[in-house]
PDB file of C-alpha atoms in Angstrom:
ATOM      1  CA  UNK A   1     -14.452 -42.016  -9.202  1.00 49.00           C
ATOM      2  CA  UNK A   2     -13.215 -38.478  -9.960  1.00 55.00           C
ATOM      3  CA  UNK A   3     -14.090 -36.693 -13.196  1.00 55.00           C
ATOM      4  CA  UNK A   4     -10.721 -37.363 -14.892  1.00 53.00           C
ATOM      5  CA  UNK A   5     -10.909 -41.091 -14.225  1.00 57.00           C
ATOM      6  CA  UNK A   6     -14.532 -41.100 -15.357  1.00 56.00           C
ATOM      7  CA  UNK A   7     -13.708 -39.407 -18.670  1.00 53.00           C
ATOM      8  CA  UNK A   8     -10.768 -41.783 -19.192  1.00 53.00           C
ATOM      9  CA  UNK A   9     -13.071 -44.734 -18.475  1.00 59.00           C
ATOM     10  CA  UNK A  10     -15.594 -43.462 -21.024  1.00 53.00           C
ATOM     11  CA  UNK A  11     -12.897 -43.021 -23.668  1.00 49.00           C
ATOM     12  CA  UNK A  12     -11.597 -46.541 -23.115  1.00 49.00           C
ATOM     13  CA  UNK A  13     -15.113 -47.883 -23.489  1.00 53.00           C
ATOM     14  CA  UNK A  14     -15.611 -45.912 -26.698  1.00 50.00           C
ATOM     15  CA  UNK A  15     -12.316 -47.073 -28.202  1.00 48.00           C
ATOM     16  CA  UNK A  16     -13.217 -50.680 -27.562  1.00 48.00           C
ATOM     17  CA  UNK A  17     -16.770 -50.107 -28.763  1.00 46.00           C
ATOM     18  CA  UNK A  18     -15.760 -48.835 -32.184  1.00 46.00           C
ATOM     19  CA  UNK A  19     -13.370 -51.705 -32.712  1.00 45.00           C
ATOM     20  CA  UNK A  20     -16.171 -54.234 -32.168  1.00 43.00           C
ATOM     21  CA  UNK A  21     -19.356 -52.496 -33.265  1.00 41.00           C
ATOM     22  CA  UNK A  22     -20.810 -53.909 -36.473  1.00 42.00           C
ATOM     23  CA  UNK A  23     -23.979 -51.887 -36.990  1.00 47.00           C
ATOM     24  CA  UNK A  24     -24.095 -49.099 -39.627  1.00 51.00           C
ATOM     25  CA  UNK A  25     -22.121 -46.077 -38.424  1.00 53.00           C
ATOM     26  CA  UNK A  26     -24.370 -43.505 -40.145  1.00 61.00           C
ATOM     27  CA  UNK A  27     -27.490 -44.924 -38.506  1.00 71.00           C
ATOM     28  CA  UNK A  28     -25.837 -44.818 -35.098  1.00 77.00           C
ATOM     29  CA  UNK A  29     -24.762 -41.201 -35.526  1.00 78.00           C
ATOM     30  CA  UNK A  30     -28.257 -40.214 -36.700  1.00 83.00           C
ATOM     31  CA  UNK A  31     -29.648 -41.659 -33.478  1.00 88.00           C
ATOM     32  CA  UNK A  32     -27.279 -39.668 -31.245  1.00 88.00           C
ATOM     33  CA  UNK A  33     -27.853 -36.557 -33.325  1.00 85.00           C
ATOM     34  CA  UNK A  34     -31.633 -36.967 -32.914  1.00 88.00           C
ATOM     35  CA  UNK A  35     -31.304 -37.182 -29.131  1.00 92.00           C
ATOM     36  CA  UNK A  36     -29.093 -34.080 -29.159  1.00 88.00           C
ATOM     37  CA  UNK A  37     -31.760 -32.215 -31.133  1.00 86.00           C
ATOM     38  CA  UNK A  38     -34.633 -33.408 -28.945  1.00 89.00           C
ATOM     39  CA  UNK A  39     -36.329 -35.003 -31.966  1.00 89.00           C
ATOM     40  CA  UNK A  40     -38.522 -37.831 -30.638  1.00 90.00           C
ATOM     41  CA  UNK A  41     -39.660 -38.992 -34.086  1.00 89.00           C
ATOM     42  CA  UNK A  42     -36.095 -39.464 -35.297  1.00 88.00           C
ATOM     43  CA  UNK A  43     -35.072 -41.049 -31.998  1.00 90.00           C
ATOM     44  CA  UNK A  44     -37.792 -43.676 -32.324  1.00 89.00           C
ATOM     45  CA  UNK A  45     -36.784 -44.262 -35.937  1.00 87.00           C
ATOM     46  CA  UNK A  46     -33.122 -44.964 -35.212  1.00 85.00           C
ATOM     47  CA  UNK A  47     -33.269 -46.321 -31.661  1.00 87.00           C
ATOM     48  CA  UNK A  48     -32.306 -49.991 -31.387  1.00 81.00           C
ATOM     49  CA  UNK A  49     -32.742 -52.378 -28.441  1.00 78.00           C
ATOM     50  CA  UNK A  50     -29.639 -53.454 -26.545  1.00 75.00           C
ATOM     51  CA  UNK A  51     -30.465 -57.074 -27.377  1.00 65.00           C
ATOM     52  CA  UNK A  52     -29.999 -56.553 -31.125  1.00 60.00           C
ATOM     53  CA  UNK A  53     -27.591 -58.590 -33.190  1.00 54.00           C
ATOM     54  CA  UNK A  54     -24.332 -56.932 -34.152  1.00 56.00           C
ATOM     55  CA  UNK A  55     -23.255 -55.402 -30.858  1.00 63.00           C
ATOM     56  CA  UNK A  56     -19.585 -55.850 -30.064  1.00 70.00           C
ATOM     57  CA  UNK A  57     -18.498 -58.267 -27.370  1.00 74.00           C
ATOM     58  CA  UNK A  58     -17.075 -56.205 -24.509  1.00 77.00           C
ATOM     59  CA  UNK A  59     -17.372 -58.972 -21.920  1.00 81.00           C
ATOM     60  CA  UNK A  60     -17.866 -62.727 -21.905  1.00 83.00           C
ATOM     61  CA  UNK A  61     -20.527 -62.177 -19.230  1.00 86.00           C
ATOM     62  CA  UNK A  62     -23.799 -61.360 -21.103  1.00 85.00           C
ATOM     63  CA  UNK A  63     -25.207 -59.108 -18.361  1.00 87.00           C
ATOM     64  CA  UNK A  64     -21.930 -57.222 -17.946  1.00 88.00           C
ATOM     65  CA  UNK A  65     -21.666 -56.883 -21.727  1.00 87.00           C
ATOM     66  CA  UNK A  66     -25.040 -55.176 -22.014  1.00 88.00           C
ATOM     67  CA  UNK A  67     -24.197 -52.944 -19.035  1.00 89.00           C
ATOM     68  CA  UNK A  68     -21.045 -51.779 -20.810  1.00 88.00           C
ATOM     69  CA  UNK A  69     -22.969 -51.025 -23.986  1.00 87.00           C
ATOM     70  CA  UNK A  70     -25.519 -48.960 -22.090  1.00 91.00           C
ATOM     71  CA  UNK A  71     -22.765 -47.008 -20.332  1.00 91.00           C
ATOM     72  CA  UNK A  72     -21.239 -46.271 -23.739  1.00 89.00           C
ATOM     73  CA  UNK A  73     -24.629 -45.143 -25.025  1.00 90.00           C
ATOM     74  CA  UNK A  74     -25.013 -42.787 -22.066  1.00 93.00           C
ATOM     75  CA  UNK A  75     -21.495 -41.414 -22.591  1.00 90.00           C
ATOM     76  CA  UNK A  76     -22.253 -40.671 -26.249  1.00 89.00           C
ATOM     77  CA  UNK A  77     -25.678 -39.168 -25.522  1.00 92.00           C
ATOM     78  CA  UNK A  78     -24.159 -36.959 -22.821  1.00 92.00           C
ATOM     79  CA  UNK A  79     -21.646 -35.469 -25.230  1.00 88.00           C
ATOM     80  CA  UNK A  80     -24.120 -34.957 -28.057  1.00 86.00           C
ATOM     81  CA  UNK A  81     -26.491 -33.173 -25.647  1.00 89.00           C
ATOM     82  CA  UNK A  82     -23.720 -30.914 -24.338  1.00 86.00           C
ATOM     83  CA  UNK A  83     -22.892 -29.993 -27.920  1.00 79.00           C
ATOM     84  CA  UNK A  84     -26.604 -29.374 -28.489  1.00 81.00           C
ATOM     85  CA  UNK A  85     -26.804 -26.825 -25.696  1.00 81.00           C
ATOM     86  CA  UNK A  86     -27.384 -28.771 -22.459  1.00 85.00           C
ATOM     87  CA  UNK A  87     -25.288 -27.332 -19.613  1.00 83.00           C
ATOM     88  CA  UNK A  88     -22.382 -29.704 -19.015  1.00 83.00           C
ATOM     89  CA  UNK A  89     -23.019 -29.990 -15.276  1.00 80.00           C
ATOM     90  CA  UNK A  90     -26.614 -31.058 -15.878  1.00 84.00           C
ATOM     91  CA  UNK A  91     -25.561 -33.585 -18.526  1.00 89.00           C
ATOM     92  CA  UNK A  92     -22.779 -35.140 -16.456  1.00 89.00           C
ATOM     93  CA  UNK A  93     -24.969 -35.255 -13.336  1.00 88.00           C
ATOM     94  CA  UNK A  94     -27.685 -37.109 -15.250  1.00 88.00           C
ATOM     95  CA  UNK A  95     -25.039 -39.438 -16.660  1.00 91.00           C
ATOM     96  CA  UNK A  96     -23.718 -40.193 -13.168  1.00 90.00           C
ATOM     97  CA  UNK A  97     -27.208 -40.887 -11.816  1.00 90.00           C
ATOM     98  CA  UNK A  98     -28.104 -43.299 -14.592  1.00 90.00           C
ATOM     99  CA  UNK A  99     -24.761 -45.137 -14.412  1.00 91.00           C
ATOM    100  CA  UNK A 100     -25.222 -45.573 -10.663  1.00 89.00           C
ATOM    101  CA  UNK A 101     -28.667 -46.950 -11.416  1.00 87.00           C
ATOM    102  CA  UNK A 102     -27.229 -49.405 -13.964  1.00 89.00           C
ATOM    103  CA  UNK A 103     -24.724 -50.594 -11.399  1.00 86.00           C
ATOM    104  CA  UNK A 104     -27.596 -51.842  -9.215  1.00 85.00           C
ATOM    105  CA  UNK A 105     -29.285 -53.821 -12.011  1.00 84.00           C
ATOM    106  CA  UNK A 106     -29.326 -57.588 -11.773  1.00 84.00           C
ATOM    107  CA  UNK A 107     -31.231 -58.636 -14.886  1.00 85.00           C
ATOM    108  CA  UNK A 108     -31.730 -57.760 -18.556  1.00 87.00           C
ATOM    109  CA  UNK A 109     -35.253 -56.378 -18.153  1.00 87.00           C
ATOM    110  CA  UNK A 110     -34.074 -53.723 -15.685  1.00 87.00           C
ATOM    111  CA  UNK A 111     -31.240 -52.639 -17.969  1.00 89.00           C
ATOM    112  CA  UNK A 112     -33.517 -52.477 -21.018  1.00 88.00           C
ATOM    113  CA  UNK A 113     -35.951 -50.363 -19.019  1.00 89.00           C
ATOM    114  CA  UNK A 114     -33.200 -47.920 -18.037  1.00 91.00           C
ATOM    115  CA  UNK A 115     -32.081 -47.844 -21.670  1.00 91.00           C
ATOM    116  CA  UNK A 116     -35.447 -46.431 -22.729  1.00 91.00           C
ATOM    117  CA  UNK A 117     -35.669 -44.158 -19.683  1.00 92.00           C
ATOM    118  CA  UNK A 118     -32.299 -42.476 -20.252  1.00 93.00           C
ATOM    119  CA  UNK A 119     -32.927 -41.955 -23.974  1.00 93.00           C
ATOM    120  CA  UNK A 120     -36.358 -40.416 -23.489  1.00 93.00           C
ATOM    121  CA  UNK A 121     -35.185 -38.326 -20.523  1.00 92.00           C
ATOM    122  CA  UNK A 122     -32.282 -36.751 -22.421  1.00 94.00           C
ATOM    123  CA  UNK A 123     -34.415 -36.303 -25.558  1.00 93.00           C
ATOM    124  CA  UNK A 124     -37.180 -34.601 -23.584  1.00 91.00           C
ATOM    125  CA  UNK A 125     -34.718 -32.252 -21.894  1.00 89.00           C
ATOM    126  CA  UNK A 126     -33.126 -31.352 -25.225  1.00 90.00           C
ATOM    127  CA  UNK A 127     -36.550 -30.726 -26.743  1.00 88.00           C
ATOM    128  CA  UNK A 128     -37.297 -28.230 -23.968  1.00 82.00           C
ATOM    129  CA  UNK A 129     -33.885 -26.596 -24.309  1.00 81.00           C
ATOM    130  CA  UNK A 130     -34.383 -26.048 -28.039  1.00 77.00           C
ATOM    131  CA  UNK A 131     -37.786 -24.485 -27.392  1.00 74.00           C
ATOM    132  CA  UNK A 132     -36.058 -21.999 -25.110  1.00 65.00           C
ATOM    133  CA  UNK A 133     -33.516 -20.929 -27.698  1.00 62.00           C
ATOM    134  CA  UNK A 134     -35.397 -17.623 -27.941  1.00 66.00           C
ATOM    135  CA  UNK A 135     -34.042 -16.551 -24.541  1.00 77.00           C
ATOM    136  CA  UNK A 136     -31.544 -13.702 -24.534  1.00 84.00           C
ATOM    137  CA  UNK A 137     -27.853 -14.463 -24.118  1.00 82.00           C
ATOM    138  CA  UNK A 138     -27.946 -12.946 -20.640  1.00 90.00           C
ATOM    139  CA  UNK A 139     -30.639 -15.347 -19.466  1.00 89.00           C
ATOM    140  CA  UNK A 140     -28.934 -18.333 -21.106  1.00 82.00           C
ATOM    141  CA  UNK A 141     -25.655 -17.436 -19.367  1.00 86.00           C
ATOM    142  CA  UNK A 142     -27.497 -17.009 -16.075  1.00 92.00           C
ATOM    143  CA  UNK A 143     -29.090 -20.417 -16.482  1.00 86.00           C
ATOM    144  CA  UNK A 144     -25.727 -21.986 -17.315  1.00 82.00           C
ATOM    145  CA  UNK A 145     -24.149 -20.396 -14.247  1.00 88.00           C
ATOM    146  CA  UNK A 146     -26.882 -21.819 -12.024  1.00 90.00           C
ATOM    147  CA  UNK A 147     -26.519 -25.298 -13.560  1.00 81.00           C
ATOM    148  CA  UNK A 148     -22.758 -25.224 -13.130  1.00 80.00           C
ATOM    149  CA  UNK A 149     -23.051 -24.220  -9.458  1.00 87.00           C
ATOM    150  CA  UNK A 150     -26.125 -26.241  -8.546  1.00 86.00           C
ATOM    151  CA  UNK A 151     -24.423 -27.988  -5.630  1.00 86.00           C
ATOM    152  CA  UNK A 152     -23.303 -24.670  -4.165  1.00 89.00           C
ATOM    153  CA  UNK A 153     -25.062 -21.865  -2.325  1.00 91.00           C
ATOM    154  CA  UNK A 154     -25.886 -19.664  -5.307  1.00 91.00           C
ATOM    155  CA  UNK A 155     -25.476 -15.965  -4.625  1.00 92.00           C
ATOM    156  CA  UNK A 156     -27.092 -13.348  -6.856  1.00 94.00           C
ATOM    157  CA  UNK A 157     -24.136 -11.001  -6.373  1.00 95.00           C
ATOM    158  CA  UNK A 158     -21.777 -13.687  -7.681  1.00 94.00           C
ATOM    159  CA  UNK A 159     -23.931 -14.178 -10.784  1.00 95.00           C
ATOM    160  CA  UNK A 160     -23.986 -10.446 -11.490  1.00 95.00           C
ATOM    161  CA  UNK A 161     -20.248 -10.198 -10.987  1.00 94.00           C
ATOM    162  CA  UNK A 162     -19.672 -13.148 -13.324  1.00 93.00           C
ATOM    163  CA  UNK A 163     -21.882 -11.610 -16.023  1.00 93.00           C
ATOM    164  CA  UNK A 164     -20.839  -8.027 -15.266  1.00 94.00           C
ATOM    165  CA  UNK A 165     -24.455  -6.919 -15.054  1.00 94.00           C
ATOM    166  CA  UNK A 166     -26.645  -4.816 -12.771  1.00 96.00           C
ATOM    167  CA  UNK A 167     -28.549  -6.853 -10.167  1.00 95.00           C
ATOM    168  CA  UNK A 168     -31.891  -5.097 -10.539  1.00 95.00           C
ATOM    169  CA  UNK A 169     -31.744  -5.301 -14.317  1.00 96.00           C
ATOM    170  CA  UNK A 170     -30.917  -9.025 -14.262  1.00 96.00           C
ATOM    171  CA  UNK A 171     -33.740  -9.840 -11.829  1.00 95.00           C
ATOM    172  CA  UNK A 172     -36.254  -7.903 -13.902  1.00 95.00           C
ATOM    173  CA  UNK A 173     -35.068  -9.429 -17.192  1.00 94.00           C
ATOM    174  CA  UNK A 174     -35.048 -12.976 -15.813  1.00 93.00           C
ATOM    175  CA  UNK A 175     -38.588 -12.676 -14.464  1.00 93.00           C
ATOM    176  CA  UNK A 176     -39.769 -11.117 -17.729  1.00 91.00           C
ATOM    177  CA  UNK A 177     -38.342 -13.883 -19.949  1.00 87.00           C
ATOM    178  CA  UNK A 178     -38.914 -16.956 -17.765  1.00 86.00           C
ATOM    179  CA  UNK A 179     -41.947 -15.968 -15.709  1.00 90.00           C
ATOM    180  CA  UNK A 180     -40.221 -16.863 -12.433  1.00 93.00           C
ATOM    181  CA  UNK A 181     -37.522 -15.362 -10.227  1.00 95.00           C
ATOM    182  CA  UNK A 182     -33.897 -16.491 -10.170  1.00 95.00           C
ATOM    183  CA  UNK A 183     -34.459 -17.946  -6.688  1.00 95.00           C
ATOM    184  CA  UNK A 184     -37.493 -19.925  -7.842  1.00 94.00           C
ATOM    185  CA  UNK A 185     -35.604 -21.171 -10.882  1.00 93.00           C
ATOM    186  CA  UNK A 186     -32.650 -22.248  -8.743  1.00 94.00           C
ATOM    187  CA  UNK A 187     -34.898 -24.045  -6.271  1.00 95.00           C
ATOM    188  CA  UNK A 188     -36.763 -25.751  -9.108  1.00 91.00           C
ATOM    189  CA  UNK A 189     -33.552 -27.125 -10.634  1.00 88.00           C
ATOM    190  CA  UNK A 190     -32.248 -28.331  -7.293  1.00 92.00           C
ATOM    191  CA  UNK A 191     -35.503 -30.092  -6.465  1.00 92.00           C
ATOM    192  CA  UNK A 192     -35.663 -31.728  -9.922  1.00 85.00           C
ATOM    193  CA  UNK A 193     -32.139 -33.077  -9.400  1.00 84.00           C
ATOM    194  CA  UNK A 194     -32.985 -34.129  -5.834  1.00 88.00           C
ATOM    195  CA  UNK A 195     -36.019 -36.077  -7.098  1.00 86.00           C
ATOM    196  CA  UNK A 196     -33.781 -38.042  -9.460  1.00 78.00           C
ATOM    197  CA  UNK A 197     -31.353 -38.862  -6.661  1.00 80.00           C
ATOM    198  CA  UNK A 198     -34.156 -39.994  -4.357  1.00 84.00           C
ATOM    199  CA  UNK A 199     -35.406 -42.409  -7.024  1.00 77.00           C
ATOM    200  CA  UNK A 200     -32.174 -43.625  -8.581  1.00 69.00           C
ATOM    201  CA  UNK A 201     -29.664 -43.629  -5.700  1.00 71.00           C
ATOM    202  CA  UNK A 202     -29.414 -44.740  -2.095  1.00 73.00           C
ATOM    203  CA  UNK A 203     -28.643 -41.261  -0.777  1.00 82.00           C
ATOM    204  CA  UNK A 204     -30.713 -40.129   2.186  1.00 89.00           C
ATOM    205  CA  UNK A 205     -32.716 -36.925   2.320  1.00 93.00           C
ATOM    206  CA  UNK A 206     -30.073 -35.424   4.619  1.00 94.00           C
ATOM    207  CA  UNK A 207     -27.267 -36.372   2.237  1.00 91.00           C
ATOM    208  CA  UNK A 208     -29.069 -34.761  -0.696  1.00 92.00           C
ATOM    209  CA  UNK A 209     -29.846 -31.648   1.320  1.00 94.00           C
ATOM    210  CA  UNK A 210     -26.151 -31.266   2.103  1.00 93.00           C
ATOM    211  CA  UNK A 211     -25.124 -32.095  -1.453  1.00 89.00           C
ATOM    212  CA  UNK A 212     -27.211 -29.256  -2.885  1.00 91.00           C
ATOM    213  CA  UNK A 213     -26.182 -26.886  -0.107  1.00 93.00           C
ATOM    214  CA  UNK A 214     -29.576 -26.085   1.363  1.00 95.00           C
ATOM    215  CA  UNK A 215     -29.466 -23.909   4.473  1.00 93.00           C
ATOM    216  CA  UNK A 216     -30.699 -26.832   6.575  1.00 95.00           C
ATOM    217  CA  UNK A 217     -32.408 -30.184   6.202  1.00 96.00           C
ATOM    218  CA  UNK A 218     -35.699 -28.682   7.370  1.00 96.00           C
ATOM    219  CA  UNK A 219     -35.375 -25.960   4.727  1.00 96.00           C
ATOM    220  CA  UNK A 220     -34.811 -28.617   2.058  1.00 96.00           C
ATOM    221  CA  UNK A 221     -37.905 -30.507   3.207  1.00 96.00           C
ATOM    222  CA  UNK A 222     -39.962 -27.301   3.113  1.00 96.00           C
ATOM    223  CA  UNK A 223     -38.848 -26.376  -0.425  1.00 96.00           C
ATOM    224  CA  UNK A 224     -39.219 -29.959  -1.655  1.00 96.00           C
ATOM    225  CA  UNK A 225     -42.777 -30.114  -0.319  1.00 96.00           C
ATOM    226  CA  UNK A 226     -43.587 -26.780  -1.960  1.00 95.00           C
ATOM    227  CA  UNK A 227     -42.669 -28.184  -5.386  1.00 94.00           C
ATOM    228  CA  UNK A 228     -43.912 -31.759  -5.022  1.00 93.00           C
ATOM    229  CA  UNK A 229     -46.624 -31.725  -2.384  1.00 95.00           C
ATOM    230  CA  UNK A 230     -44.803 -34.306  -0.268  1.00 94.00           C
ATOM    231  CA  UNK A 231     -41.675 -34.665   1.844  1.00 96.00           C
ATOM    232  CA  UNK A 232     -38.500 -36.185   0.372  1.00 94.00           C
ATOM    233  CA  UNK A 233     -39.038 -39.325   2.471  1.00 91.00           C
ATOM    234  CA  UNK A 234     -42.612 -39.696   1.214  1.00 92.00           C
ATOM    235  CA  UNK A 235     -41.509 -39.106  -2.375  1.00 90.00           C
ATOM    236  CA  UNK A 236     -38.710 -41.660  -2.128  1.00 86.00           C
ATOM    237  CA  UNK A 237     -40.962 -44.266  -0.549  1.00 83.00           C
ATOM    238  CA  UNK A 238     -43.590 -43.778  -3.245  1.00 82.00           C
ATOM    239  CA  UNK A 239     -41.217 -43.793  -6.223  1.00 78.00           C
ATOM    240  CA  UNK A 240     -38.002 -45.628  -5.355  1.00 63.00           C
ATOM    241  CA  UNK A 241     -39.516 -48.990  -4.452  1.00 56.00           C
ATOM    242  CA  UNK A 242     -41.872 -49.120  -7.419  1.00 55.00           C
ATOM    243  CA  UNK A 243     -39.664 -47.545 -10.071  1.00 51.00           C
ATOM    244  CA  UNK A 244     -38.289 -50.642 -11.739  1.00 47.00           C
ATOM    245  CA  UNK A 245     -41.562 -52.552 -11.670  1.00 49.00           C
ATOM    246  CA  UNK A 246     -43.584 -49.702 -13.200  1.00 49.00           C
ATOM    247  CA  UNK A 247     -40.986 -49.075 -15.901  1.00 46.00           C
ATOM    248  CA  UNK A 248     -40.748 -52.775 -16.618  1.00 47.00           C
ATOM    249  CA  UNK A 249     -44.520 -52.986 -17.032  1.00 52.00           C
ATOM    250  CA  UNK A 250     -44.438 -50.018 -19.428  1.00 48.00           C
ATOM    251  CA  UNK A 251     -41.639 -51.609 -21.417  1.00 47.00           C
ATOM    252  CA  UNK A 252     -43.479 -54.930 -21.773  1.00 48.00           C
ATOM    253  CA  UNK A 253     -46.732 -53.234 -22.775  1.00 53.00           C
ATOM    254  CA  UNK A 254     -45.176 -51.097 -25.506  1.00 47.00           C
ATOM    255  CA  UNK A 255     -44.197 -52.388 -28.924  1.00 46.00           C
ATOM    256  CA  UNK A 256     -40.485 -52.613 -29.434  1.00 48.00           C
ATOM    257  CA  UNK A 257     -39.083 -49.672 -31.432  1.00 45.00           C
ATOM    258  CA  UNK A 258     -38.111 -50.554 -34.968  1.00 41.00           C
TER     259      UNK A 258
END
């Protein structure tokens, strides 16, 4: 599904959602606002389970109905986080990954587990983003450029041309403010995204290497191992097969959020 169809799909879901949703509007908006601000305390206060009473009926099939509601939740969270400062490419990529994950779910427990996972993931990322607000505009723009071109071969000259800035100055400033080089930062973001895809999708290591435009599959494996201590295949085997069961165990052991 291309981006235009995806956005149209989200809007159709939202229109139907608001015509059938019976829970307090202010409480719902406070929840999304809390996620967008990275405020875990407020998120826990206003977060409601997908099994609550009052959700609109989007499908006569109970499992499909709860899937639709979670997709709507992800669509709303994505937009609140973009408004809160998350680079749009990062937000939409996360959204795509989680929706693909939902599509594979076959029972309510799996969907409820993903519900908690996506909320805490976005909230955690927004919390970190807000802590980094002290970065200079140059570094923020550099970071945004990297996020927006994460699937491409990122060239330092292109970044400098985009920002109209001296290469040596940018490299020195980036290392001073972040503690790492632009190359290390780029590799870190690509590997973090690759880890998500290895866990949540059926893409192979080779597919992911090509998707993020690594020089070669062997280069991707080398960089991945540098950041994680294992190869992509080892990481996927360790995490993909046990993901749902471990998250389900966590969900059952925790008290439900009021």
